[in-house]
């Protein structure tokens, strides 16, 4: 059983919703808490709590985190209208306090030293603040998971020169990637951007069978694509069939560029290849919903 803390920017792109649903359905995961990051962090906490309640897991703590990066301002300032509108129709907590995530993460990790996998599927501001204020915390983690960075060629017109999670707070990324963790699994946009579906009506119909994805089912129906960036990173913890990893060290520039240097003694394990078919098979099977025909590449 993996003990999981999830740090997320749920409320943009809807892949975070699918990632959280995956953890809730994964029998090998014990979700200890969820923290949120970037603009409207409290609304993001409400979205996470909404999904937890639909899954019958209102016992899982949720904490709102950083609304500002370490320097400057977030590029991601708001929850998308499609996802924020879901809060009008589904029950959720409405009394979240501001910026309690970092202290919650510290307490949770200190209580279970060397047992917790910290999964980061948004900008790394909460984690950088945690590591900077409490330098002993990186060494208490079992594994750090990061969906962030670009380590190969992508369509920069679509995905940008720097990957979005890193670009929103490069200073935070520098701190997190240089932290002395035992092991970090890293997933770059150059591969996760290939994992998507364009048959969103079918995806929506299929998702209705999963209670906590009913809001996602409503919101994704009119979208052109369904993305799985974050779900890929989480699924690898439990079934990495078809995935290849290279060991090394990752550094981050002031501009947000990420650079991987092979090193057999490095703590970073970067995914360098994956089989989309095997991922989708595992993902849909874990959620207990029928696979959607006509996979898009």
Coordinates of C-alpha atoms in Angstrom, one line a residue:
X1 CA 0.0 0.0 0.0
X2 CA 1.4 3.4 -1.0
X3 CA 0.7 6.3 1.3
X4 CA -0.1 9.3 -1.0
X5 CA -0.2 13.1 -0.6
X6 CA -1.4 14.9 -3.7
X7 CA -0.5 18.5 -4.5
X8 CA -2.6 19.7 -7.4
X9 CA -3.8 22.7 -9.5
X10 CA -7.2 21.0 -10.1
X11 CA -9.4 23.4 -11.9
X12 CA -7.6 23.7 -15.2
X13 CA -7.5 21.2 -18.1
X14 CA -9.5 18.6 -16.2
X15 CA -6.7 16.0 -16.2
X16 CA -6.3 16.7 -12.5
X17 CA -9.8 15.4 -12.0
X18 CA -9.0 12.2 -13.8
X19 CA -5.8 11.8 -11.8
X20 CA -7.6 12.3 -8.4
X21 CA -10.3 9.8 -9.5
X22 CA -7.6 7.3 -10.4
X23 CA -6.1 7.5 -6.9
X24 CA -9.5 7.1 -5.3
X25 CA -10.1 4.0 -7.3
X26 CA -6.6 2.5 -7.0
X27 CA -6.7 -0.3 -4.4
X28 CA -2.9 0.1 -3.8
X29 CA -3.2 3.8 -2.8
X30 CA -4.0 5.3 0.6
X31 CA -4.7 8.9 0.0
X32 CA -3.8 10.9 3.1
X33 CA -4.6 14.3 1.8
X34 CA -4.9 16.8 -1.0
X35 CA -3.4 20.3 -1.3
X36 CA -4.0 22.9 -3.9
X37 CA -1.9 25.5 -5.7
X38 CA -2.1 28.6 -7.9
X39 CA -4.8 31.3 -8.3
X40 CA -8.1 30.7 -6.6
X41 CA -6.5 27.9 -4.5
X42 CA -9.6 27.8 -2.2
X43 CA -11.9 27.2 -5.2
X44 CA -9.5 24.4 -6.2
X45 CA -9.8 22.9 -2.7
X46 CA -13.6 23.0 -3.1
X47 CA -13.3 21.1 -6.4
X48 CA -11.1 18.5 -4.7
X49 CA -13.5 18.2 -1.8
X50 CA -16.4 17.9 -4.2
X51 CA -14.8 14.9 -5.9
X52 CA -13.9 13.3 -2.5
X53 CA -17.5 13.6 -1.3
X54 CA -18.9 12.0 -4.5
X55 CA -16.5 9.1 -3.9
X56 CA -17.6 8.7 -0.3
X57 CA -14.2 10.0 0.9
X58 CA -15.0 13.2 2.8
X59 CA -12.6 11.9 5.5
X60 CA -9.6 12.9 3.3
X61 CA -8.2 16.3 4.4
X62 CA -8.0 19.0 1.8
X63 CA -6.0 22.2 2.2
X64 CA -5.7 25.3 0.1
X65 CA -2.1 26.4 -0.7
X66 CA -0.1 29.1 -2.4
X67 CA -1.9 31.7 -4.5
X68 CA 1.4 33.4 -5.4
X69 CA 4.6 32.0 -6.7
X70 CA 8.0 32.6 -5.0
X71 CA 8.6 35.5 -7.5
X72 CA 6.3 37.5 -9.6
X73 CA 2.8 36.3 -10.3
X74 CA 1.2 33.0 -11.5
X75 CA 0.3 32.9 -15.1
X76 CA -2.5 30.6 -14.0
X77 CA -4.7 32.9 -12.0
X78 CA -8.1 31.4 -12.1
X79 CA -10.1 28.2 -12.3
X80 CA -11.7 27.7 -15.7
X81 CA -15.4 28.7 -15.9
X82 CA -16.4 25.2 -16.9
X83 CA -14.9 23.7 -13.8
X84 CA -15.9 26.5 -11.4
X85 CA -19.5 26.2 -12.5
X86 CA -19.5 22.6 -11.2
X87 CA -19.4 24.0 -7.6
X88 CA -22.9 25.3 -8.1
X89 CA -24.3 21.8 -8.6
X90 CA -22.4 19.4 -6.4
X91 CA -21.9 19.5 -2.6
X92 CA -18.6 20.6 -1.2
X93 CA -17.0 22.3 1.8
X94 CA -17.2 26.0 1.6
X95 CA -15.2 27.1 4.7
X96 CA -11.6 26.5 3.7
X97 CA -9.0 28.7 5.3
X98 CA -6.3 30.3 3.1
X99 CA -2.8 28.9 2.8
X100 CA -2.8 26.0 5.2
X101 CA -1.3 23.5 2.8
X102 CA 2.4 23.8 3.7
X103 CA 1.9 23.2 7.4
X104 CA -0.4 20.3 6.7
X105 CA 2.2 18.6 4.4
X106 CA 4.9 19.1 7.0
X107 CA 2.8 17.5 9.8
X108 CA 1.7 14.6 7.6
X109 CA 5.2 13.8 6.4
X110 CA 6.8 14.1 9.9
X111 CA 4.1 11.7 11.2
X112 CA 5.0 9.0 8.7
X113 CA 8.8 9.3 8.0
X114 CA 10.1 7.4 4.9
X115 CA 6.6 6.1 4.1
X116 CA 4.9 8.8 2.1
X117 CA 4.9 9.4 -1.7
X118 CA 4.4 13.1 -2.5
X119 CA 2.7 13.5 -5.9
X120 CA 3.0 17.0 -7.5
X121 CA 0.9 17.5 -10.5
X122 CA 0.8 21.3 -10.6
X123 CA 3.3 24.2 -10.1
X124 CA 5.8 23.4 -7.3
X125 CA 5.3 26.4 -5.1
X126 CA 3.8 24.6 -2.1
X127 CA 6.5 22.0 -2.2
X128 CA 9.3 24.6 -2.5
X129 CA 8.0 26.5 0.4
X130 CA 7.8 23.3 2.4
X131 CA 11.3 22.3 1.6
X132 CA 12.8 25.8 2.1
X133 CA 11.1 26.2 5.5
X134 CA 11.8 22.7 6.7
X135 CA 15.0 21.3 5.1
X136 CA 14.6 17.9 6.8
X137 CA 11.4 17.1 4.9
X138 CA 12.9 16.0 1.5
X139 CA 14.8 13.3 3.4
X140 CA 11.7 12.0 5.1
X141 CA 9.9 11.2 1.8
X142 CA 9.8 7.8 0.3
X143 CA 9.3 9.1 -3.2
X144 CA 8.6 12.4 -4.9
X145 CA 6.5 12.4 -8.1
X146 CA 6.6 15.4 -10.5
X147 CA 4.6 16.0 -13.6
X148 CA 6.6 18.8 -14.9
X149 CA 9.3 19.9 -17.3
X150 CA 10.2 19.4 -21.0
X151 CA 13.0 17.0 -21.9
X152 CA 12.5 16.5 -25.6
X153 CA 10.8 18.0 -28.7
X154 CA 7.3 19.2 -28.5
X155 CA 5.0 21.5 -30.6
X156 CA 6.1 24.7 -28.9
X157 CA 3.2 26.6 -30.6
X158 CA 0.9 24.4 -28.5
X159 CA 2.9 23.6 -25.4
X160 CA 5.3 26.5 -25.1
X161 CA 9.1 26.5 -24.9
X162 CA 8.9 25.8 -21.1
X163 CA 6.4 23.4 -19.6
X164 CA 3.5 25.1 -17.9
X165 CA 3.9 23.7 -14.3
X166 CA 7.6 24.8 -14.3
X167 CA 7.0 28.1 -16.1
X168 CA 4.5 29.2 -13.5
X169 CA 7.2 29.2 -10.8
X170 CA 10.7 28.4 -12.0
X171 CA 12.2 29.5 -8.7
X172 CA 10.1 26.9 -6.9
X173 CA 11.1 24.2 -9.4
X174 CA 14.8 25.0 -8.9
X175 CA 14.4 24.4 -5.2
X176 CA 12.4 21.2 -5.5
X177 CA 14.6 19.6 -8.2
X178 CA 17.7 20.3 -6.2
X179 CA 16.3 18.9 -2.9
X180 CA 18.0 15.8 -1.4
X181 CA 15.2 13.4 -1.9
X182 CA 15.7 9.6 -2.0
X183 CA 14.0 9.2 -5.3
X184 CA 12.0 11.4 -7.7
X185 CA 9.9 10.1 -10.6
X186 CA 9.6 12.7 -13.3
X187 CA 7.3 12.9 -16.2
X188 CA 7.8 15.5 -19.0
X189 CA 5.3 17.1 -21.4
X190 CA 7.1 15.7 -24.4
X191 CA 5.6 12.3 -23.7
X192 CA 2.4 13.1 -21.7
X193 CA 1.2 15.5 -24.5
X194 CA 0.9 12.4 -26.7
X195 CA -1.6 10.8 -24.3
X196 CA -5.0 12.3 -25.2
X197 CA -8.4 11.5 -26.7
X198 CA -10.5 13.4 -29.1
X199 CA -13.6 11.3 -28.7
X200 CA -14.7 13.4 -25.7
X201 CA -18.4 12.5 -25.9
X202 CA -17.5 8.8 -25.5
X203 CA -15.1 9.7 -22.7
X204 CA -17.9 11.6 -21.0
X205 CA -20.4 8.8 -21.4
X206 CA -17.9 6.3 -20.0
X207 CA -16.9 8.5 -17.1
X208 CA -20.5 8.7 -15.8
X209 CA -20.1 5.2 -14.4
X210 CA -17.6 6.5 -11.9
X211 CA -19.4 8.6 -9.2
X212 CA -16.6 11.1 -8.6
X213 CA -16.2 11.7 -12.3
X214 CA -19.8 12.8 -12.9
X215 CA -18.8 16.5 -12.8
X216 CA -15.9 15.8 -15.1
X217 CA -18.3 14.0 -17.5
X218 CA -20.4 17.1 -17.7
X219 CA -17.5 19.5 -18.2
X220 CA -15.5 17.5 -20.7
X221 CA -18.4 16.8 -23.1
X222 CA -18.0 20.0 -25.1
X223 CA -14.2 20.0 -25.0
X224 CA -12.2 19.0 -28.1
X225 CA -9.7 16.8 -26.2
X226 CA -9.3 14.9 -23.0
X227 CA -5.8 15.0 -21.6
X228 CA -4.1 12.5 -19.2
X229 CA -0.7 14.2 -18.3
X230 CA -1.2 13.9 -14.5
X231 CA -2.9 10.5 -14.6
X232 CA 0.2 9.1 -16.4
X233 CA 2.4 10.2 -13.5
X234 CA 0.2 8.6 -10.9
X235 CA -0.4 5.4 -12.8
X236 CA 3.3 4.8 -13.1
X237 CA 3.5 4.2 -9.3
X238 CA 1.2 1.2 -9.6
X239 CA 1.7 -0.2 -13.1
X240 CA 4.7 1.0 -15.2
X241 CA 4.3 -1.6 -17.9
X242 CA 5.5 -0.2 -21.2
X243 CA 7.3 2.7 -19.5
X244 CA 11.0 3.2 -19.6
X245 CA 13.0 5.4 -17.2
X246 CA 16.5 6.9 -17.3
X247 CA 18.3 7.8 -14.1
X248 CA 20.1 11.1 -13.8
X249 CA 19.8 14.7 -12.4
X250 CA 17.5 17.4 -13.5
X251 CA 18.3 21.1 -13.2
X252 CA 16.1 24.2 -13.9
X253 CA 17.1 27.5 -15.3
X254 CA 15.8 30.9 -14.2
X255 CA 13.7 31.0 -17.3
X256 CA 12.1 27.6 -16.6
X257 CA 14.0 25.3 -18.9
X258 CA 14.5 21.8 -17.6
X259 CA 17.7 19.9 -18.3
X260 CA 18.4 16.2 -17.7
X261 CA 21.9 14.8 -17.3
X262 CA 22.3 11.0 -17.2
X263 CA 23.9 9.9 -13.9
X264 CA 23.6 6.4 -12.5
X265 CA 23.9 7.8 -9.0
X266 CA 21.2 10.5 -9.6
X267 CA 18.0 10.6 -7.6
X268 CA 15.8 11.5 -10.6
X269 CA 14.2 8.9 -12.8
X270 CA 12.8 10.4 -15.9
X271 CA 10.3 8.6 -18.1
X272 CA 11.7 8.4 -21.6
X273 CA 9.2 6.1 -23.3
X274 CA 5.7 4.8 -22.7
X275 CA 3.0 2.6 -24.3
X276 CA -0.2 4.6 -24.6
X277 CA -2.3 1.5 -25.1
X278 CA -1.1 -0.2 -21.9
X279 CA -1.7 3.0 -20.0
X280 CA -5.3 3.4 -21.2
X281 CA -6.0 -0.2 -20.5
X282 CA -4.7 0.1 -16.9
X283 CA -6.3 3.5 -16.3
X284 CA -9.8 2.5 -17.4
X285 CA -9.6 -0.9 -15.7
X286 CA -8.6 0.8 -12.4
X287 CA -11.6 3.1 -12.6
X288 CA -13.9 0.2 -13.3
X289 CA -15.3 1.8 -16.4
X290 CA -15.5 0.4 -19.9
X291 CA -12.5 1.3 -22.2
X292 CA -13.4 3.9 -24.8
X293 CA -13.0 2.6 -28.4
X294 CA -11.1 4.6 -31.0
X295 CA -8.0 5.8 -29.0
X296 CA -6.6 9.1 -30.2
X297 CA -2.9 9.6 -30.7

